[in-house]
Coordinates of C-alpha atoms in Angstrom, one line a residue:
Chain E
X1 CA 38.2 5.2 -14.2
X2 CA 38.0 7.8 -11.5
X3 CA 34.7 7.9 -9.6
X4 CA 32.5 10.8 -10.6
X5 CA 31.9 13.3 -7.8
X6 CA 29.0 11.5 -6.3
X7 CA 26.7 13.3 -3.9
X8 CA 25.7 11.0 -1.1
X9 CA 23.1 11.6 1.6
X10 CA 23.2 9.4 4.7
X11 CA 20.1 9.4 6.8
X12 CA 20.7 7.7 10.1
X13 CA 19.6 8.5 13.6
X14 CA 22.5 6.4 14.9
X15 CA 25.4 8.9 15.1
X16 CA 28.1 6.3 15.6
X17 CA 27.0 4.2 12.7
X18 CA 26.6 7.2 10.4
X19 CA 30.1 8.3 11.4
X20 CA 31.5 5.0 10.3
X21 CA 29.6 5.2 7.1
X22 CA 30.9 8.7 6.5
X23 CA 34.5 7.7 7.2
X24 CA 34.2 4.8 4.9
X25 CA 32.8 6.9 2.1
X26 CA 35.5 9.6 2.5
X27 CA 38.3 7.1 2.5
X28 CA 36.8 5.7 -0.7
X29 CA 37.1 9.1 -2.3
X30 CA 33.6 10.3 -1.9
X31 CA 33.9 13.7 -0.3
X32 CA 30.4 15.0 -1.0
X33 CA 28.8 13.3 1.9
X34 CA 25.9 14.8 3.9
X35 CA 24.8 13.2 7.1
X36 CA 21.2 13.8 8.4
X37 CA 20.2 12.5 11.8
X38 CA 16.6 13.8 11.9
X39 CA 14.1 13.4 9.1
X40 CA 12.2 16.5 10.0
X41 CA 12.4 18.9 7.1
X42 CA 14.1 16.2 5.0
X43 CA 12.2 17.2 1.8
X44 CA 13.9 20.6 1.7
X45 CA 17.3 19.1 2.4
X46 CA 17.0 16.6 -0.4
X47 CA 16.0 19.3 -2.8
X48 CA 19.0 21.3 -1.7
X49 CA 21.5 18.5 -1.8
X50 CA 20.1 16.6 -4.8
X51 CA 21.9 13.5 -3.8
X52 CA 22.9 10.8 -6.3
X53 CA 22.7 8.1 -3.6
X54 CA 20.7 8.0 -0.4
X55 CA 21.8 5.7 2.3
X56 CA 19.1 4.9 4.9
X57 CA 19.0 2.6 7.8
X58 CA 16.6 -0.2 7.2
X59 CA 15.3 0.0 10.7
X60 CA 14.1 3.6 10.2
X61 CA 10.3 3.7 10.3
X62 CA 10.4 6.8 8.1
X63 CA 11.4 4.8 5.1
X64 CA 7.8 4.8 3.9
X65 CA 7.7 8.6 4.2
X66 CA 11.0 9.0 2.3
X67 CA 10.0 6.6 -0.4
X68 CA 6.8 8.4 -1.0
X69 CA 8.6 11.7 -1.2
X70 CA 11.0 10.3 -3.8
X71 CA 8.1 9.0 -5.7
X72 CA 6.3 12.4 -5.7
X73 CA 9.5 14.2 -6.8
X74 CA 10.2 11.5 -9.4
X75 CA 13.5 11.0 -7.7
X76 CA 12.6 7.4 -6.8
X77 CA 14.9 6.3 -9.7
X78 CA 18.0 7.2 -7.7
X79 CA 19.7 4.3 -5.9
X80 CA 18.7 3.9 -2.3
X81 CA 21.2 1.9 -0.3
X82 CA 20.0 0.5 2.9
X83 CA 22.2 -0.5 5.8
X84 CA 21.0 -2.9 8.4
X85 CA 22.8 -4.4 11.4
X86 CA 21.6 -8.0 11.0
X87 CA 22.0 -9.8 7.8
X88 CA 23.9 -12.6 6.1
X89 CA 25.9 -12.9 2.9
X90 CA 23.1 -14.6 1.1
X91 CA 20.7 -11.9 2.0
X92 CA 23.1 -9.2 0.8
X93 CA 23.5 -11.0 -2.5
X94 CA 19.7 -11.4 -2.8
X95 CA 19.2 -7.8 -2.0
X96 CA 21.8 -6.6 -4.4
X97 CA 20.5 -8.9 -7.1
X98 CA 17.1 -7.4 -6.7
X99 CA 18.5 -4.2 -7.9
X100 CA 18.4 -1.3 -5.6
X101 CA 19.5 -2.2 -2.1
X102 CA 22.7 -2.9 -0.2
X103 CA 22.9 -4.4 3.2
X104 CA 25.8 -4.3 5.6
X105 CA 26.4 -7.1 8.0
X106 CA 26.8 -7.0 11.7
X107 CA 29.9 -5.3 13.0
X108 CA 29.9 -2.6 10.4
X109 CA 33.4 -1.8 9.3
X110 CA 34.2 1.3 7.2
X111 CA 36.2 -0.7 4.6
X112 CA 33.0 -2.6 3.9
X113 CA 31.2 0.6 2.9
X114 CA 32.9 1.3 -0.4
X115 CA 32.5 -2.1 -2.2
X116 CA 28.9 -2.4 -1.0
X117 CA 28.0 1.1 -2.1
X118 CA 29.7 0.6 -5.4
X119 CA 27.9 -2.7 -5.9
X120 CA 24.6 -1.0 -5.1
X121 CA 25.3 1.8 -7.6
X122 CA 26.4 -0.5 -10.4
X123 CA 23.6 -2.9 -9.8
X124 CA 21.2 0.0 -9.8
X125 CA 22.5 1.3 -13.0
X126 CA 22.2 -2.2 -14.6
X127 CA 18.7 -2.5 -13.2
X128 CA 17.5 0.9 -14.5
X129 CA 19.1 0.2 -17.9
X130 CA 17.2 -3.1 -18.0
X131 CA 14.0 -1.5 -16.9
X132 CA 14.4 1.1 -19.6
X133 CA 15.2 -1.5 -22.3
X134 CA 12.1 -3.4 -21.2
X135 CA 10.0 -0.3 -21.4
X136 CA 11.4 0.4 -24.9
X137 CA 10.8 -3.2 -26.0
X138 CA 7.2 -3.0 -24.7
X139 CA 6.7 0.3 -26.6
X140 CA 8.1 -1.2 -29.7
X141 CA 5.8 -4.2 -29.5
X142 CA 2.8 -2.0 -29.1
X143 CA 4.0 0.1 -32.0
X144 CA 4.4 -3.0 -34.2
X145 CA 0.8 -4.1 -33.4
X146 CA -0.5 -0.6 -34.3
X147 CA 1.5 -0.8 -37.6
X148 CA -0.1 -4.2 -38.4
X149 CA -3.5 -2.8 -37.8
X150 CA -2.8 0.3 -39.9
X151 CA -1.5 -1.8 -42.7
X152 CA -4.7 -3.9 -42.5
X153 CA -6.9 -0.8 -42.8
X154 CA -5.0 0.4 -45.9
X155 CA -5.1 -3.0 -47.5
X156 CA -8.8 -3.2 -47.0
X157 CA -9.8 0.3 -47.8
X158 CA -7.4 1.0 -50.7
X159 CA -6.9 -2.4 -52.0
X160 CA -3.1 -2.2 -51.4
X161 CA -0.7 -5.1 -51.0
X162 CA 1.0 -5.4 -47.6
X163 CA 4.2 -4.0 -49.0
X164 CA 2.4 -1.0 -50.6
X165 CA 0.6 -0.3 -47.4
X166 CA 3.8 -0.4 -45.4
X167 CA 5.6 1.8 -47.9
X168 CA 2.9 4.4 -47.7
X169 CA 3.0 4.5 -43.9
X170 CA 6.7 4.8 -44.0
X171 CA 6.7 7.5 -46.6
X172 CA 4.1 9.5 -44.7
X173 CA 6.1 9.1 -41.5
X174 CA 9.2 10.3 -43.2
X175 CA 7.5 13.2 -45.0
X176 CA 5.8 14.4 -41.9
X177 CA 8.9 13.7 -39.7
X178 CA 6.8 11.5 -37.4
X179 CA 7.4 8.1 -35.9
X180 CA 5.9 5.3 -37.9
X181 CA 3.9 4.1 -34.9
X182 CA 2.4 7.6 -34.5
X183 CA 1.3 7.6 -38.1
X184 CA -0.2 4.2 -37.6
X185 CA -1.9 5.4 -34.4
X186 CA -3.5 8.3 -36.3
X187 CA -4.8 6.1 -39.0
X188 CA -6.2 3.5 -36.6
X189 CA -7.9 6.3 -34.6
X190 CA -9.4 7.9 -37.7
X191 CA -10.7 4.5 -38.9
X192 CA -12.2 3.9 -35.5
X193 CA -13.9 7.3 -35.6
X194 CA -15.3 6.7 -39.1
X195 CA -16.5 3.3 -38.1
X196 CA -16.9 0.2 -40.3
X197 CA -18.3 2.4 -43.1
X198 CA -15.1 4.4 -43.2
X199 CA -13.0 1.4 -44.0
Chain J
X1 CA 8.8 -31.7 14.6
X2 CA 7.3 -29.0 12.3
X3 CA 6.7 -30.0 8.7
X4 CA 7.1 -26.5 7.3
X5 CA 9.0 -23.4 8.2
X6 CA 7.2 -20.1 7.3
X7 CA 8.9 -16.7 7.7
X8 CA 6.4 -13.9 8.2
X9 CA 6.8 -10.2 8.7
X10 CA 4.4 -8.0 10.6
X11 CA 3.9 -4.3 11.6
X12 CA 3.0 -3.3 15.2
X13 CA -0.7 -2.8 14.6
X14 CA -3.6 -4.4 16.3
X15 CA -4.7 -6.1 13.0
X16 CA -1.5 -8.2 13.1
X17 CA -3.3 -10.2 15.8
X18 CA -4.4 -13.1 13.6
X19 CA -0.8 -13.7 12.6
X20 CA 0.5 -13.3 16.1
X21 CA -2.0 -15.6 17.7
X22 CA -1.5 -18.2 14.9
X23 CA 2.0 -18.6 16.4
X24 CA 1.6 -17.7 20.0
X25 CA -1.7 -19.7 20.7
X26 CA -0.4 -22.6 18.8
X27 CA -2.6 -22.8 15.7
X28 CA 0.3 -22.9 13.3
X29 CA 2.1 -25.5 15.3
X30 CA -1.0 -27.7 15.2
X31 CA -0.9 -27.5 11.4
X32 CA 2.8 -28.5 11.4
X33 CA 4.1 -25.0 10.8
X34 CA 7.0 -23.4 12.5
X35 CA 5.8 -19.8 12.0
X36 CA 8.6 -17.4 12.5
X37 CA 7.5 -13.8 13.0
X38 CA 9.6 -10.7 12.5
X39 CA 8.4 -7.3 13.7
X40 CA 9.1 -4.7 11.1
X41 CA 9.3 -0.9 11.2
X42 CA 8.1 0.1 7.8
X43 CA 5.9 -1.2 5.0
X44 CA 8.7 -0.7 2.6
X45 CA 10.8 -3.3 4.6
X46 CA 7.9 -5.7 4.6
X47 CA 7.7 -5.4 0.8
X48 CA 11.4 -5.6 0.2
X49 CA 11.9 -8.6 2.5
X50 CA 9.2 -10.5 0.6
X51 CA 10.9 -9.5 -2.6
X52 CA 14.4 -10.7 -1.6
X53 CA 13.1 -13.9 0.1
X54 CA 13.5 -13.0 3.8
X55 CA 9.8 -13.5 4.2
X56 CA 7.5 -15.9 2.5
X57 CA 4.3 -14.1 3.7
X58 CA 3.5 -10.9 5.5
X59 CA 0.9 -8.7 7.2
X60 CA 0.3 -6.2 4.4
X61 CA -1.9 -3.2 3.5
X62 CA -4.7 -4.4 1.3
X63 CA -3.8 -2.3 -1.8
X64 CA 0.0 -3.0 -1.4
X65 CA 0.1 -6.3 -3.4
X66 CA -1.7 -4.5 -6.2
X67 CA 0.8 -1.8 -6.1
X68 CA 3.7 -4.3 -6.3
X69 CA 2.1 -6.2 -9.2
X70 CA 1.3 -3.1 -11.0
X71 CA 4.9 -2.0 -10.8
X72 CA 4.3 1.1 -8.7
X73 CA 7.0 0.3 -6.1
X74 CA 10.7 0.5 -6.3
X75 CA 11.3 -3.1 -5.3
X76 CA 8.6 -5.6 -5.8
X77 CA 7.9 -9.3 -6.5
X78 CA 4.7 -10.8 -7.6
X79 CA 2.6 -10.9 -4.5
X80 CA -0.8 -12.6 -4.1
X81 CA -3.5 -12.4 -1.5
X82 CA -5.1 -15.7 -0.5
X83 CA -6.4 -14.5 2.9
X84 CA -7.7 -11.3 4.4
X85 CA -6.6 -10.4 8.0
X86 CA -9.7 -8.5 8.9
X87 CA -12.3 -5.8 8.1
X88 CA -12.4 -2.3 9.5
X89 CA -10.3 -1.0 12.4
X90 CA -9.3 2.5 11.2
X91 CA -10.4 6.0 12.3
X92 CA -9.9 9.6 11.2
X93 CA -8.5 11.6 14.1
X94 CA -8.1 15.4 14.1
X95 CA -6.3 17.8 16.4
X96 CA -8.3 19.5 19.1
X97 CA -8.1 22.8 17.3
X98 CA -9.4 21.3 14.1
X99 CA -12.2 19.5 16.0
X100 CA -13.2 22.8 17.7
X101 CA -13.3 24.4 14.2
X102 CA -15.4 21.5 12.8
X103 CA -17.8 21.7 15.8
X104 CA -18.2 25.4 15.2
X105 CA -19.3 24.5 11.7
X106 CA -21.8 21.8 12.8
X107 CA -19.9 18.6 13.5
X108 CA -21.1 16.5 16.4
X109 CA -19.3 13.8 18.3
X110 CA -21.4 11.1 16.5
X111 CA -18.8 9.8 14.0
X112 CA -21.3 10.5 11.2
X113 CA -19.1 10.8 8.1
X114 CA -21.4 13.0 6.0
X115 CA -22.0 15.5 8.9
X116 CA -18.4 15.7 10.1
X117 CA -17.2 15.9 6.5
X118 CA -19.5 18.7 5.6
X119 CA -18.3 20.6 8.7
X120 CA -14.7 20.0 7.8
X121 CA -15.5 21.3 4.3
X122 CA -16.9 24.5 5.8
X123 CA -13.9 24.9 8.0
X124 CA -11.5 24.3 5.1
X125 CA -13.2 27.0 3.0
X126 CA -13.3 29.4 6.0
X127 CA -9.6 28.9 6.5
X128 CA -8.9 29.4 2.8
X129 CA -10.9 32.6 2.8
X130 CA -8.8 33.8 5.7
X131 CA -5.6 33.0 3.8
X132 CA -4.5 30.2 6.1
X133 CA -2.5 27.1 5.1
X134 CA -4.4 24.0 3.9
X135 CA -4.9 21.4 6.6
X136 CA -2.3 18.6 6.6
X137 CA -3.5 15.0 7.0
X138 CA -1.3 12.0 7.4
X139 CA -1.8 8.4 6.2
X140 CA 0.5 5.5 6.8
X141 CA 1.4 4.7 3.2
X142 CA 0.3 5.9 -0.3
X143 CA -1.0 2.4 -1.2
X144 CA -3.1 1.9 1.9
X145 CA -6.7 1.5 2.7
X146 CA -6.1 4.6 4.9
X147 CA -5.2 6.8 2.0
X148 CA -8.0 5.6 -0.2
X149 CA -10.8 5.8 2.5
X150 CA -9.6 9.2 3.7
X151 CA -9.7 10.5 0.1
X152 CA -13.1 8.8 -0.6
X153 CA -14.6 10.4 2.5
X154 CA -13.2 13.9 1.7
X155 CA -14.2 13.7 -1.9
X156 CA -17.7 12.3 -1.0
X157 CA -18.1 15.4 1.2
X158 CA -17.1 17.8 -1.6
X159 CA -13.5 18.3 -0.5
X160 CA -10.9 17.9 -3.1
X161 CA -8.2 15.8 -1.4
X162 CA -5.6 16.7 -4.0
X163 CA -6.0 20.5 -3.7
X164 CA -7.9 21.5 -0.6
X165 CA -5.8 19.5 1.9
X166 CA -2.3 18.2 2.0
X167 CA -1.8 14.4 2.5
X168 CA 1.6 13.2 3.8
X169 CA 3.0 9.9 5.0
X170 CA 3.8 9.3 8.7
X171 CA 4.5 5.9 10.2
X172 CA 1.7 4.7 12.6
X173 CA 3.7 4.9 15.8
X174 CA 4.6 8.6 15.1
X175 CA 1.1 9.8 14.3
X176 CA 0.0 10.8 17.8
X177 CA 3.3 12.6 18.4
X178 CA 3.1 14.4 15.0
X179 CA -0.4 15.5 15.8
X180 CA 0.5 16.7 19.3
X181 CA 3.5 18.6 17.9
X182 CA 1.4 20.4 15.3
X183 CA 3.2 18.8 12.4
X184 CA -0.1 17.5 11.1
X185 CA -3.7 18.4 11.6
X186 CA -5.3 15.0 11.3
X187 CA -4.6 11.4 10.3
X188 CA -6.2 8.2 9.2
X189 CA -4.7 5.1 10.8
X190 CA -5.6 1.7 12.4
X191 CA -6.1 1.3 16.1
X192 CA -4.7 1.8 18.7
X193 CA -3.0 4.8 17.2
X194 CA -6.2 6.9 17.2
X195 CA -7.0 6.1 20.8
X196 CA -3.4 7.0 21.8
X197 CA -4.2 10.6 20.8
X198 CA -7.5 10.5 22.6
X199 CA -6.0 9.2 25.8
X200 CA -3.3 11.9 25.6
X201 CA -6.1 14.4 25.1
X202 CA -4.5 15.7 22.0
X203 CA -7.0 14.5 19.4
X204 CA -10.6 13.8 18.6
X205 CA -11.9 10.9 16.4
X206 CA -14.0 12.6 13.7
X207 CA -15.2 9.4 11.9
X208 CA -14.3 5.7 11.5
X209 CA -13.6 3.4 8.6
X210 CA -16.7 1.3 9.5
X211 CA -18.9 4.4 9.0
X212 CA -17.2 5.4 5.7
X213 CA -17.5 1.9 4.2
X214 CA -18.9 -0.7 6.5
X215 CA -17.2 -4.1 6.5
X216 CA -14.5 -2.8 4.3
X217 CA -11.2 -4.5 3.6
X218 CA -8.0 -3.6 5.5
X219 CA -4.9 -5.7 6.1
X220 CA -4.2 -8.9 4.1
X221 CA -1.8 -11.8 4.0
X222 CA 0.6 -11.0 1.2
X223 CA 2.4 -14.0 -0.2
X224 CA 5.3 -14.2 -2.6
X225 CA 3.8 -15.8 -5.7
X226 CA 6.7 -18.1 -6.3
X227 CA 6.6 -19.3 -2.7
X228 CA 2.9 -20.1 -3.0
X229 CA 3.6 -22.0 -6.2
X230 CA 6.6 -24.0 -4.7
X231 CA 5.0 -24.6 -1.3
X232 CA 1.3 -25.2 -1.9
X233 CA 1.0 -27.6 1.1
X234 CA 2.7 -25.1 3.5
X235 CA 0.4 -22.4 2.2
X236 CA -2.7 -24.4 2.7
X237 CA -1.7 -25.4 6.2
X238 CA -0.9 -21.8 7.0
X239 CA -4.3 -20.6 5.8
X240 CA -6.0 -23.2 8.0
X241 CA -4.0 -22.1 11.0
X242 CA -4.9 -18.4 10.3
X243 CA -8.6 -19.4 9.9
X244 CA -8.5 -20.9 13.4
X245 CA -6.5 -18.0 14.8
X246 CA -9.0 -15.5 13.3
X247 CA -12.0 -17.3 14.9
X248 CA -10.2 -17.3 18.2
X249 CA -9.5 -13.6 18.0
X250 CA -13.1 -12.8 17.2
X251 CA -14.4 -14.7 20.2
X252 CA -15.1 -12.3 23.1
X253 CA -14.2 -15.0 25.6
X254 CA -10.5 -14.7 24.4
X255 CA -10.3 -10.9 24.3
X256 CA -8.5 -10.7 27.7
X257 CA -5.9 -13.2 26.6
X258 CA -5.6 -11.6 23.2
X259 CA -5.0 -8.1 24.5
X260 CA -2.5 -9.3 27.1
X261 CA -0.6 -11.1 24.4
X262 CA -0.6 -8.1 22.1
X263 CA 0.4 -5.8 25.0
X264 CA 3.8 -7.5 25.0
X265 CA 6.6 -5.3 23.7
X266 CA 7.5 -7.8 21.0
X267 CA 4.1 -7.4 19.4
X268 CA 2.0 -4.2 19.8
X269 CA 3.4 -3.0 23.2
X270 CA 0.3 -0.9 24.1
X271 CA -1.9 -1.4 27.1
X272 CA -4.8 -3.9 27.0
X273 CA -7.4 -1.3 27.8
X274 CA -6.6 0.7 24.6
X275 CA -6.7 -2.4 22.5
X276 CA -10.1 -3.4 23.9
X277 CA -11.6 -0.3 22.3
X278 CA -11.0 -1.8 18.8
X279 CA -12.2 -5.2 19.8
X280 CA -15.5 -4.0 21.4
X281 CA -16.1 -1.0 19.1
X282 CA -16.6 1.0 22.2
X283 CA -14.6 4.1 21.4
X284 CA -13.8 7.2 23.4
X285 CA -14.0 9.6 20.5
X286 CA -12.6 12.5 22.7
X287 CA -13.5 14.4 25.8
X288 CA -14.8 11.2 27.5
X289 CA -17.6 10.8 24.9
X290 CA -18.2 7.1 24.3
X291 CA -19.6 5.8 21.1
X292 CA -20.5 2.2 20.2
X293 CA -19.6 1.4 16.6
X294 CA -21.1 -1.6 15.0
X295 CA -18.6 -3.9 13.2
X296 CA -15.7 -1.6 14.1
X297 CA -13.1 -4.3 13.6
X298 CA -13.8 -7.8 12.5
X299 CA -11.0 -10.4 12.4
X300 CA -13.3 -13.2 11.5
X301 CA -17.0 -12.5 11.3
X302 CA -18.9 -11.8 8.1
X303 CA -16.5 -13.7 5.9
X304 CA -13.7 -11.3 7.0
X305 CA -11.0 -13.6 5.8
X306 CA -12.3 -14.1 2.3
X307 CA -10.1 -12.4 -0.3
X308 CA -12.9 -10.9 -2.3
X309 CA -11.9 -9.9 -5.9
X310 CA -14.3 -7.0 -5.6
X311 CA -12.2 -5.6 -2.7
X312 CA -9.1 -5.7 -4.9
X313 CA -11.0 -4.1 -7.8
X314 CA -12.3 -1.3 -5.6
X315 CA -8.7 -0.5 -4.5
X316 CA -7.8 -0.5 -8.1
X317 CA -10.6 2.0 -9.0
X318 CA -9.2 4.3 -6.3
X319 CA -5.7 4.0 -7.6
X320 CA -7.0 5.0 -11.0
X321 CA -9.1 7.8 -9.5
X322 CA -6.1 9.4 -7.7
X323 CA -3.7 9.0 -10.6
X324 CA -1.6 6.1 -9.2
X325 CA -2.2 4.0 -12.3
X326 CA -3.9 4.2 -15.7
X327 CA -7.1 2.3 -16.3
X328 CA -6.2 -0.3 -19.0
X329 CA -7.3 -3.8 -19.7
X330 CA -3.8 -5.1 -18.7
X331 CA -3.9 -3.3 -15.4
X332 CA -7.4 -4.4 -14.7
X333 CA -6.4 -8.0 -15.1
X334 CA -3.4 -7.6 -12.9
X335 CA -5.7 -6.2 -10.2
X336 CA -8.2 -9.0 -10.8
X337 CA -5.5 -11.8 -10.5
X338 CA -4.0 -10.4 -7.3
X339 CA -6.5 -11.7 -4.7
X340 CA -6.9 -15.4 -4.8
X341 CA -10.1 -16.8 -3.4
X342 CA -9.4 -20.1 -5.1
X343 CA -6.4 -20.7 -2.8
X344 CA -8.6 -19.8 0.2
X345 CA -11.3 -22.2 -0.9
X346 CA -8.8 -25.0 -1.6
X347 CA -7.2 -24.7 1.8
X348 CA -10.4 -24.4 3.9
X349 CA -12.8 -26.8 2.0
X350 CA -11.5 -29.8 4.0
X351 CA -12.6 -28.1 7.2
X352 CA -16.2 -27.9 6.1
X353 CA -16.4 -24.2 7.0
X354 CA -18.7 -21.7 5.3
X355 CA -17.5 -20.5 2.0
X356 CA -19.1 -17.8 -0.1
X357 CA -20.8 -18.8 -3.3
X358 CA -19.0 -16.2 -5.4
X359 CA -15.6 -14.7 -5.6
X360 CA -16.8 -11.1 -6.0
X361 CA -19.8 -9.2 -4.6
X362 CA -21.6 -5.9 -5.2
X363 CA -20.1 -3.7 -2.5
X364 CA -22.6 -1.5 -0.7
X365 CA -25.6 -3.5 -1.8
X366 CA -26.4 -5.1 1.6
X367 CA -28.2 -2.7 4.0
X368 CA -28.8 -5.4 6.6
X369 CA -27.1 -8.6 7.7
X370 CA -27.9 -11.2 5.1
X371 CA -27.4 -14.9 5.1
X372 CA -25.9 -16.0 1.8
X373 CA -25.8 -19.2 -0.1
X374 CA -22.6 -21.0 0.7
X375 CA -21.0 -24.4 0.7
X376 CA -21.0 -26.1 4.1
X377 CA -22.3 -24.0 7.0
X378 CA -24.2 -20.8 7.1
X379 CA -22.6 -17.5 6.3
X380 CA -23.8 -14.0 7.1
X381 CA -22.6 -11.0 5.1
X382 CA -23.2 -7.2 5.5
X383 CA -24.4 -4.7 6.1
X384 CA -21.6 -3.2 3.9
X385 CA -22.7 0.2 2.8
X386 CA -20.7 3.2 1.7
X387 CA -21.5 6.4 3.7
X388 CA -22.6 8.2 0.5
X389 CA -25.0 5.4 -0.5
X390 CA -23.1 4.6 -3.6
X391 CA -22.6 1.1 -4.9
X392 CA -19.6 -0.6 -6.4
X393 CA -20.6 -3.3 -8.9
X394 CA -17.4 -5.0 -10.1
X395 CA -19.2 -5.9 -13.3
X396 CA -19.7 -2.1 -14.0
X397 CA -16.0 -1.3 -13.4
X398 CA -15.7 1.2 -16.3
X399 CA -18.9 3.1 -15.3
X400 CA -17.7 3.4 -11.7
X401 CA -14.3 4.7 -12.7
X402 CA -15.9 7.0 -15.2
X403 CA -18.4 8.4 -12.6
X404 CA -15.5 9.2 -10.3
X405 CA -13.5 11.0 -13.0
X406 CA -16.1 13.8 -13.1
X407 CA -15.1 17.0 -11.4
X408 CA -16.1 17.2 -7.8
X409 CA -19.5 18.7 -7.1
X410 CA -18.9 21.3 -4.4
X411 CA -21.7 21.4 -2.1
X412 CA -21.5 25.1 -1.4

């Protein structure tokens, strides 16, 4: 599989190091690399470049500023690879396992750049997929609870069996082209508004 | 031979002093701890290095562990707070130009939050009427006491912090330069980064954290939850060392040694004279005007190290107020579980020191210093008022959040 044309932004005040990173990335076939040495006006640059990956030196105090900017622009979900001069193999693995970071050990060599960046990207993708699945699972669980409550309301107020109540909810959802949990939510809200007497 | 090794991260700010002295003056060693300190350059590094296991504990912004546990940060591990590293210590500094504008609208060099805030409001509306850009203020991190107290002050003075000013993030050591270069018009940060602007004659201190909310929480010891669970003895020993270190830092007899230690480049790297302003509360607010601020920064007194659950909950109310997080029962309980006075009590009980009788308090209720019932020795709390006279009762959480959700009442 050939790599997609990935847009990479490298933010590093250290020109020598950023040159090594850039060379490593270009050799690895990433030709859309932008290097920024000064974070002044970075917000506009990010908006222009729309990078897929941002590589920033861990020692850069502006990390907090950048992170906040990503959060505000909802771009925080893009992988942020961080390079640091001092680290060890265990730390790299721990960082990469944590999902969004990559470290490079002392004596930065350009051939190290590609595998670490790739690892960061694939780990990030796995991480964001997992986060998304978790979010969906959570939503589903909440939906299921709502459906249980809605069924209970129908059974109590209309003397239905559990199956009848569920069938009615499902039919309503289908007829109205809505999600089952949304129909259940409406019913629960209505019942709450009407109070105990309404049930 | 040390019994435990503890890896800790800190940022170059004066309120890292308790951690630094725990190692450098030998309190950690006496508790059998080899405390290894790493100076960091960003709060994001501190958080990430806790998450990936480089650090067991760290100097952290008070709301930061909440943000981690509430899932608001890109990389986070469950982080708990068994110890607070101090109360107060921040100021709001504005450029000379903004200060002149505020003074023209009635501000005085008295640090009075209501008066200076009202003057700032008049200046902001005069600028808006003239079609000028909104003023830009900087804080150190979105999930910081600085951000929330700046917003609380502005909102309490009828200024909408989300619309009438711009709030950006700037690292503490860059604040003074950014102000001098005109990139920002003001900032809220811990000392010595306010006095640095005053000394350079580039800024004026408009008000202080101790006046916005007296005896309010600032930095904490953030601890990776899994480490606390696996190493309860190391944690207890560390908390005892920090307790002794904090008491040492508060003692005026040690302030010369403390400022000399922190002046070293490995720690804060700023002259002792500037640090002394935070310790004594004797601030040059600008133009050689000296103001004495009561309880400006407290590393130990007034139960400064106790991790009050009401502090965590107040941070949570502000996170809700400014749209960082939704107010739900689940989020409330995450905020409530974050600060751990039980661990503080367990570690310090053997020392027979004063411990508060409760885990939460009504914030803003004490108008004078008040001795409180406590196990062991005597303990004095307060005064702890908010500048607008409001009270935060953690039992009335929903009401408090509701009252702040109302549209701002513009004073004019």
